[in-house]
C-alpha cells in the first residue's frame, strides 16, 4: 500500500518536473515590462531576463535608477520612469510600451513595485498611513495592470504579481498585509477572468528578503516615527519597554536574518514568464515554504497563539 503511494507521489513529481521544464519558444522576440526596477527583485529580474535575450522594458521610479540599470545591461533593454501612484505617469508609460511592442503585444507584465511602511500596531496608525501604502502596492498595481492588459491579451502573455507571505498571513498591523491580501484577491479573479483569452497569471509569494524594503535603518526609523507621533494614551498602554522589545525583535531577529539570495525570487518570476506551463503560485524563501505557508493553513486559534507568543507584550495587557 505504502509502496503504491510512494510510486504515485514519485510519478506526480516526475510529470510535474517534466511539464515545468518546457520553455516557450522565441524568447528573443518577447517583450517584458517590469515595474520597480531601481533596486531589489525588479532590478535583478531585469538584468536576468536581459541576459537571457528577452526584450526588457524596465520601469524605474528614479532617473538615477534607470541610468544605473542601463549601464549594466545590453542595448536591448530600455527604461522609462514610472510613478505607479500617478495616473498620468501610468498612461505615459503605457503609451511608451505600446509604441515599442507594436502588433506583437506585451508578453509579460511584472507588477513588482512596492513599498513597506511602519510595521506597527494598527492603533498607532492613521488613515493616511494606510492610504499611502495601498496607493502604491494595490491601487498602483491595479492601474498598471488595467492599462497594459490590452497589450498582454494581444500577445496571449503573462501577468506576474509580487505578493508576499504577508498576503497569506497577517501578523502585524499596518497596511502592508492588507495590500498583499488585496493583490492575492485580485490575482485570483484576474486569473479566472483571463484564462479564456489565453493569458496566464502567476503570483509570487516571497518571505523576507534583503532588499530596499527590509533595510534595517529605514524600518527602525519608520517605527520610531510612528511611535513618536502616537497619542499619549497609546504610548502608555504599550510602554517604552514594549517598543524596545519590538525594535530588538526587528533589528536582531527578523531584519538581519532576511534571505540574501534574491535569485530565489527572480528565478520564480523567470519561470512564470518563460515556462510553457507556469505555476499559479510560487513561494520563495525556505521560511515561506516551511513556516509561513504551513502556518497560513493552520487553524486560527493556533496561529493566534503562536503570534501572541512571538510578539512583545504591551505594558498594560491584562
Ligand atoms: C527605497 O525605499 C524608499 C521608501 O520605501 C523609497 O523612498 C526609495 O525610493 C527606495 N529606493 C529605491 C532605490 O528603490
Ligand atoms: C496583479 O495585481 C493587480 C492589482 O492588484 C490585479 O489587478 C491583477 O489581477 C493581479 N494579477 C496577478 C496575476 O496577480
Ligand atoms: C541562489 O538561488 C538560486 C535559485 O534558487 C540558486 O540556483 C543559487 O545556487 C543560489 N545561490 C547561492 C549563492 O546560494
Coordinates of C-alpha atoms and ligand atoms in Angstrom, one line a residue:
X1 CA 0.0 0.0 0.0
X2 CA 2.7 2.5 1.0
X3 CA 4.8 1.4 -2.0
X4 CA 1.9 2.3 -4.4
X5 CA 1.5 5.6 -2.7
X6 CA 5.2 6.4 -2.9
X7 CA 5.2 5.4 -6.6
X8 CA 2.2 7.7 -7.2
X9 CA 3.8 10.6 -5.5
X10 CA 7.0 10.0 -7.4
X11 CA 5.2 9.9 -10.7
X12 CA 3.3 13.1 -9.9
X13 CA 6.6 14.9 -9.2
X14 CA 8.2 13.4 -12.3
X15 CA 5.3 14.5 -14.6
X16 CA 5.4 18.0 -12.9
X17 CA 9.1 18.3 -13.3
X18 CA 8.8 17.4 -17.0
X19 CA 5.9 19.8 -17.6
X20 CA 7.7 22.6 -15.9
X21 CA 10.9 22.2 -17.8
X22 CA 9.3 23.1 -21.1
X23 CA 10.3 26.6 -22.2
X24 CA 8.3 28.8 -24.6
X25 CA 9.9 29.5 -27.9
X26 CA 11.2 32.7 -29.5
X27 CA 12.1 34.3 -26.1
X28 CA 14.2 36.8 -28.0
X29 CA 11.2 38.4 -29.7
X30 CA 9.2 38.7 -26.4
X31 CA 8.8 42.0 -24.5
X32 CA 8.5 42.0 -20.7
X33 CA 7.5 45.2 -18.8
X34 CA 8.7 45.2 -15.1
X35 CA 7.8 47.9 -12.5
X36 CA 10.1 48.9 -9.7
X37 CA 13.5 48.2 -11.4
X38 CA 15.5 50.7 -9.3
X39 CA 16.6 48.0 -6.8
X40 CA 15.7 44.6 -5.4
X41 CA 13.8 41.9 -7.2
X42 CA 12.8 44.2 -10.2
X43 CA 16.4 45.2 -10.8
X44 CA 17.8 41.7 -10.7
X45 CA 15.0 40.3 -12.8
X46 CA 15.6 43.0 -15.5
X47 CA 19.2 42.0 -15.7
X48 CA 18.5 38.3 -15.6
X49 CA 15.9 38.4 -18.5
X50 CA 18.2 40.8 -20.5
X51 CA 21.0 38.2 -20.2
X52 CA 18.6 35.6 -21.4
X53 CA 18.0 37.7 -24.5
X54 CA 14.5 38.8 -23.8
X55 CA 13.4 42.4 -24.6
X56 CA 13.1 44.1 -21.3
X57 CA 11.1 47.3 -20.8
X58 CA 12.2 48.4 -17.3
X59 CA 10.2 51.0 -15.3
X60 CA 12.1 52.8 -12.6
X61 CA 10.9 55.3 -10.1
X62 CA 14.0 57.5 -10.5
X63 CA 16.1 58.5 -13.5
X64 CA 19.2 57.6 -11.5
X65 CA 18.0 54.0 -11.0
X66 CA 17.2 53.9 -14.8
X67 CA 20.7 55.1 -15.7
X68 CA 22.4 52.6 -13.5
X69 CA 20.4 49.8 -14.9
X70 CA 21.1 50.8 -18.5
X71 CA 24.8 50.9 -17.7
X72 CA 24.7 47.3 -16.6
X73 CA 22.7 45.8 -19.4
X74 CA 22.6 45.3 -23.2
X75 CA 21.2 47.8 -25.7
X76 CA 18.0 45.8 -26.0
X77 CA 16.9 46.9 -22.5
X78 CA 15.0 50.2 -22.4
X79 CA 13.9 52.2 -19.4
X80 CA 11.1 54.5 -18.6
X81 CA 10.4 56.4 -15.4
X82 CA 7.2 55.5 -13.7
X83 CA 5.4 56.5 -10.5
X84 CA 2.6 54.0 -10.0
X85 CA 0.7 56.4 -7.8
X86 CA 0.2 58.9 -10.7
X87 CA -2.4 58.2 -13.4
X88 CA -0.6 60.5 -15.9
X89 CA 2.7 58.7 -15.3
X90 CA 1.0 55.3 -15.9
X91 CA -0.7 56.4 -19.1
X92 CA 2.5 57.8 -20.5
X93 CA 4.3 54.6 -19.7
X94 CA 1.5 52.5 -21.3
X95 CA 1.8 54.6 -24.4
X96 CA 5.6 54.2 -24.4
X97 CA 5.2 50.4 -24.1
X98 CA 2.6 50.4 -26.9
X99 CA 5.0 52.2 -29.3
X100 CA 7.7 49.6 -28.6
X101 CA 5.8 46.4 -28.8
X102 CA 3.5 47.3 -31.7
X103 CA 1.5 44.4 -33.1
X104 CA 3.3 41.8 -31.1
X105 CA 1.8 42.8 -27.9
X106 CA 3.3 42.6 -24.5
X107 CA 4.4 39.1 -23.5
X108 CA 5.0 39.7 -19.8
X109 CA 3.9 42.2 -17.2
X110 CA 5.6 42.0 -13.9
X111 CA 4.0 44.0 -11.1
X112 CA 6.9 44.3 -8.7
X113 CA 6.9 47.9 -7.5
X114 CA 6.1 48.1 -3.8
X115 CA 6.8 49.8 -0.6
X116 CA 6.5 48.9 3.1
X117 CA 5.8 51.4 5.8
X118 CA 5.8 51.3 9.6
X119 CA 5.2 47.7 10.7
X120 CA 3.3 48.8 13.8
X121 CA 0.2 48.1 15.8
X122 CA -2.9 49.4 14.0
X123 CA -3.8 51.5 17.0
X124 CA -0.8 53.7 16.4
X125 CA -1.6 54.4 12.8
X126 CA -3.8 56.9 10.9
X127 CA -5.8 56.5 7.8
X128 CA -3.1 58.3 5.9
X129 CA -0.6 55.5 6.7
X130 CA -2.9 53.0 5.1
X131 CA -3.7 55.2 2.1
X132 CA 0.0 55.7 1.3
X133 CA 0.8 52.1 1.1
X134 CA -2.4 50.9 -0.6
X135 CA -1.8 53.6 -3.2
X136 CA 1.4 52.0 -4.3
X137 CA 1.1 48.3 -3.6
X138 CA -2.5 47.8 -4.6
X139 CA -4.1 50.7 -6.5
X140 CA -0.9 51.4 -8.4
X141 CA -0.6 47.8 -9.4
X142 CA -4.3 47.6 -10.5
X143 CA -4.0 50.7 -12.6
X144 CA -0.8 49.5 -14.3
X145 CA -2.4 46.1 -14.9
X146 CA -5.6 47.5 -16.4
X147 CA -3.7 49.9 -18.6
X148 CA -1.5 47.3 -20.1
X149 CA -3.9 44.3 -20.3
X150 CA -5.0 45.0 -23.9
X151 CA -1.3 44.6 -24.9
X152 CA -0.9 41.5 -22.8
X153 CA -4.1 40.0 -24.3
X154 CA -2.8 40.6 -27.8
X155 CA 0.3 38.6 -27.0
X156 CA -1.6 35.9 -25.0
X157 CA 1.0 36.7 -22.5
X158 CA 1.6 36.5 -18.7
X159 CA 0.9 38.7 -15.7
X160 CA 3.2 38.1 -12.7
X161 CA 2.4 39.8 -9.5
X162 CA 4.6 40.1 -6.5
X163 CA 2.6 39.4 -3.4
X164 CA 4.2 38.1 -0.2
X165 CA 3.7 35.6 2.6
X166 CA 2.1 38.7 4.2
X167 CA -0.6 38.2 1.7
X168 CA -1.5 34.9 3.4
X169 CA -0.8 35.7 7.0
X170 CA -1.3 39.0 8.7
X171 CA 1.0 39.0 11.7
X172 CA 1.4 42.7 12.4
X173 CA -0.6 45.8 11.9
X174 CA -0.2 48.4 9.1
X175 CA -1.2 48.5 5.5
X176 CA 1.4 46.0 4.1
X177 CA -0.5 42.8 4.7
X178 CA -3.8 44.5 3.7
X179 CA -2.2 45.5 0.3
X180 CA -0.9 42.0 -0.3
X181 CA -4.2 40.3 0.7
X182 CA -5.7 42.6 -2.0
X183 CA -3.1 41.5 -4.5
X184 CA -4.0 37.9 -3.9
X185 CA -7.7 38.5 -4.2
X186 CA -7.2 40.4 -7.5
X187 CA -4.9 37.9 -8.9
X188 CA -7.3 35.1 -8.3
X189 CA -10.2 36.8 -10.0
X190 CA -7.9 38.0 -12.8
X191 CA -6.6 34.5 -13.4
X192 CA -10.1 33.2 -13.9
X193 CA -11.1 36.2 -16.0
X194 CA -8.2 36.0 -18.4
X195 CA -8.0 32.2 -18.8
X196 CA -10.4 32.3 -21.8
X197 CA -8.0 34.8 -23.5
X198 CA -5.0 32.5 -23.1
X199 CA -3.4 34.9 -20.6
X200 CA -1.7 33.2 -17.6
X201 CA -1.5 34.8 -14.2
X202 CA 1.1 33.9 -11.6
X203 CA 1.6 35.1 -8.0
X204 CA 5.0 35.2 -6.3
X205 CA 4.9 34.9 -2.5
X206 CA 8.4 35.7 -1.1
X207 CA 9.2 35.7 2.6
X208 CA 11.6 38.3 3.9
X209 CA 14.4 39.1 1.6
X210 CA 17.2 41.6 1.9
X211 CA 16.0 44.5 -0.3
X212 CA 15.4 48.2 0.0
X213 CA 12.2 47.3 1.8
X214 CA 13.8 45.5 4.6
X215 CA 16.7 48.0 5.1
X216 CA 17.1 47.9 8.9
X217 CA 17.9 51.6 9.3
X218 CA 14.9 52.7 7.4
X219 CA 12.4 50.3 9.0
X220 CA 13.6 51.3 12.5
X221 CA 13.3 54.9 11.6
X222 CA 9.7 54.4 10.4
X223 CA 8.9 52.6 13.6
X224 CA 10.4 55.4 15.7
X225 CA 8.5 58.0 13.7
X226 CA 5.1 56.2 14.2
X227 CA 5.9 55.8 17.9
X228 CA 6.8 59.5 18.3
X229 CA 3.6 60.7 16.9
X230 CA 1.3 58.2 18.6
X231 CA -1.2 59.6 21.1
X232 CA 0.0 59.6 24.7
X233 CA -2.7 57.1 25.7
X234 CA -1.3 54.6 23.2
X235 CA 2.2 55.2 24.4
X236 CA 1.1 54.4 27.9
X237 CA -0.7 51.2 27.1
X238 CA 2.2 49.8 25.1
X239 CA 5.0 51.3 27.2
X240 CA 8.7 52.0 26.2
X241 CA 9.7 48.5 27.2
X242 CA 7.3 47.0 24.6
X243 CA 8.7 49.3 22.0
X244 CA 12.3 48.4 22.9
X245 CA 11.5 44.6 22.7
X246 CA 9.8 45.3 19.4
X247 CA 12.8 47.2 18.0
X248 CA 15.1 44.4 19.3
X249 CA 12.9 41.7 17.6
X250 CA 13.1 43.6 14.3
X251 CA 16.8 44.6 14.4
X252 CA 18.2 41.4 15.9
X253 CA 16.0 38.6 14.8
X254 CA 14.0 39.5 11.7
X255 CA 15.8 42.0 9.5
X256 CA 19.4 40.7 9.8
X257 CA 18.1 37.2 9.1
X258 CA 16.3 38.0 5.8
X259 CA 17.1 35.7 2.9
X260 CA 20.0 37.1 0.9
X261 CA 19.7 35.3 -2.3
X262 CA 17.3 37.3 -4.4
X263 CA 17.6 34.8 -7.2
X264 CA 15.3 32.5 -5.4
X265 CA 12.6 35.1 -6.1
X266 CA 13.6 36.2 -9.6
X267 CA 14.0 32.6 -10.7
X268 CA 10.4 32.0 -9.9
X269 CA 9.5 35.1 -11.9
X270 CA 11.6 34.0 -14.8
X271 CA 9.9 30.6 -14.7
X272 CA 6.5 32.2 -14.7
X273 CA 7.5 34.2 -17.8
X274 CA 9.3 31.5 -19.8
X275 CA 7.8 28.1 -18.9
X276 CA 5.1 26.7 -21.1
X277 CA 3.2 25.6 -18.0
X278 CA 3.8 28.2 -15.3
X279 CA 2.5 27.7 -11.8
X280 CA -0.3 29.7 -10.3
X281 CA 1.6 30.4 -7.1
X282 CA 5.3 30.4 -6.3
X283 CA 6.6 30.6 -2.8
X284 CA 10.2 31.9 -2.4
X285 CA 12.4 31.5 0.6
X286 CA 12.8 28.5 2.9
X287 CA 10.8 30.2 5.7
X288 CA 7.9 30.9 3.3
X289 CA 7.8 27.2 2.4
X290 CA 8.4 25.7 5.8
X291 CA 6.9 28.3 8.2
X292 CA 4.6 30.9 6.8
X293 CA 2.6 29.0 4.3
X294 CA 2.1 26.0 6.5
X295 CA 1.0 28.4 9.2
X296 CA -1.5 30.0 6.9
X297 CA -3.2 26.7 6.7
X298 CA -3.3 26.1 10.4
X299 CA -6.5 26.7 12.5
X300 CA -6.8 30.4 13.5
X301 CA -6.5 29.7 17.3
X302 CA -3.2 28.1 16.8
X303 CA -1.8 30.9 14.6
X304 CA -3.1 33.4 17.2
X305 CA -1.3 31.6 20.0
X306 CA 2.0 31.5 18.1
X307 CA 1.8 35.1 17.1
X308 CA 0.9 36.3 20.6
X309 CA 3.8 34.2 22.0
X310 CA 6.2 35.7 19.4
X311 CA 5.4 39.4 19.7
X312 CA 6.3 41.7 22.6
X313 CA 3.6 42.2 25.2
X314 CA 2.0 45.6 25.8
X315 CA 2.7 47.1 29.2
X316 CA -1.0 47.3 30.2
X317 CA -2.1 44.0 28.7
X318 CA -4.5 42.1 31.0
Ligands
LIG1 C1 13.7 52.6 -1.1 O1 12.5 52.7 -0.4 C2 12.2 54.1 0.0 C3 11.0 54.0 0.9 O2 10.2 53.0 0.8 C4 11.9 54.9 -1.3 O3 11.6 56.2 -0.9 C5 13.2 54.8 -2.1 O4 12.9 55.5 -3.3 C6 13.5 53.4 -2.4 N1 14.8 53.4 -3.2 C7 14.9 52.6 -4.2 C8 16.3 52.7 -4.9 O5 14.0 51.9 -4.6
LIG2 C1 -1.9 41.7 -10.1 O1 -2.4 42.7 -9.2 C2 -3.3 43.6 -9.9 C3 -3.5 44.7 -8.9 O2 -3.6 44.2 -7.6 C4 -4.5 42.8 -10.2 O3 -5.4 43.7 -11.0 C5 -4.2 41.6 -11.0 O4 -5.3 40.8 -11.1 C6 -3.1 40.8 -10.4 N1 -2.6 39.8 -11.3 C7 -1.9 38.8 -10.9 C8 -1.5 37.9 -11.9 O5 -1.7 38.6 -9.7
LIG3 C1 20.6 31.3 -5.1 O1 19.4 30.8 -5.5 C2 19.4 30.2 -6.8 C3 18.0 29.7 -7.2 O2 17.3 29.1 -6.1 C4 20.4 29.0 -6.8 O3 20.4 28.4 -8.1 C5 21.7 29.5 -6.4 O4 22.6 28.5 -6.3 C6 21.7 30.3 -5.1 N1 22.9 30.9 -4.9 C7 23.6 30.8 -3.7 C8 24.8 31.6 -3.6 O5 23.1 30.2 -2.8

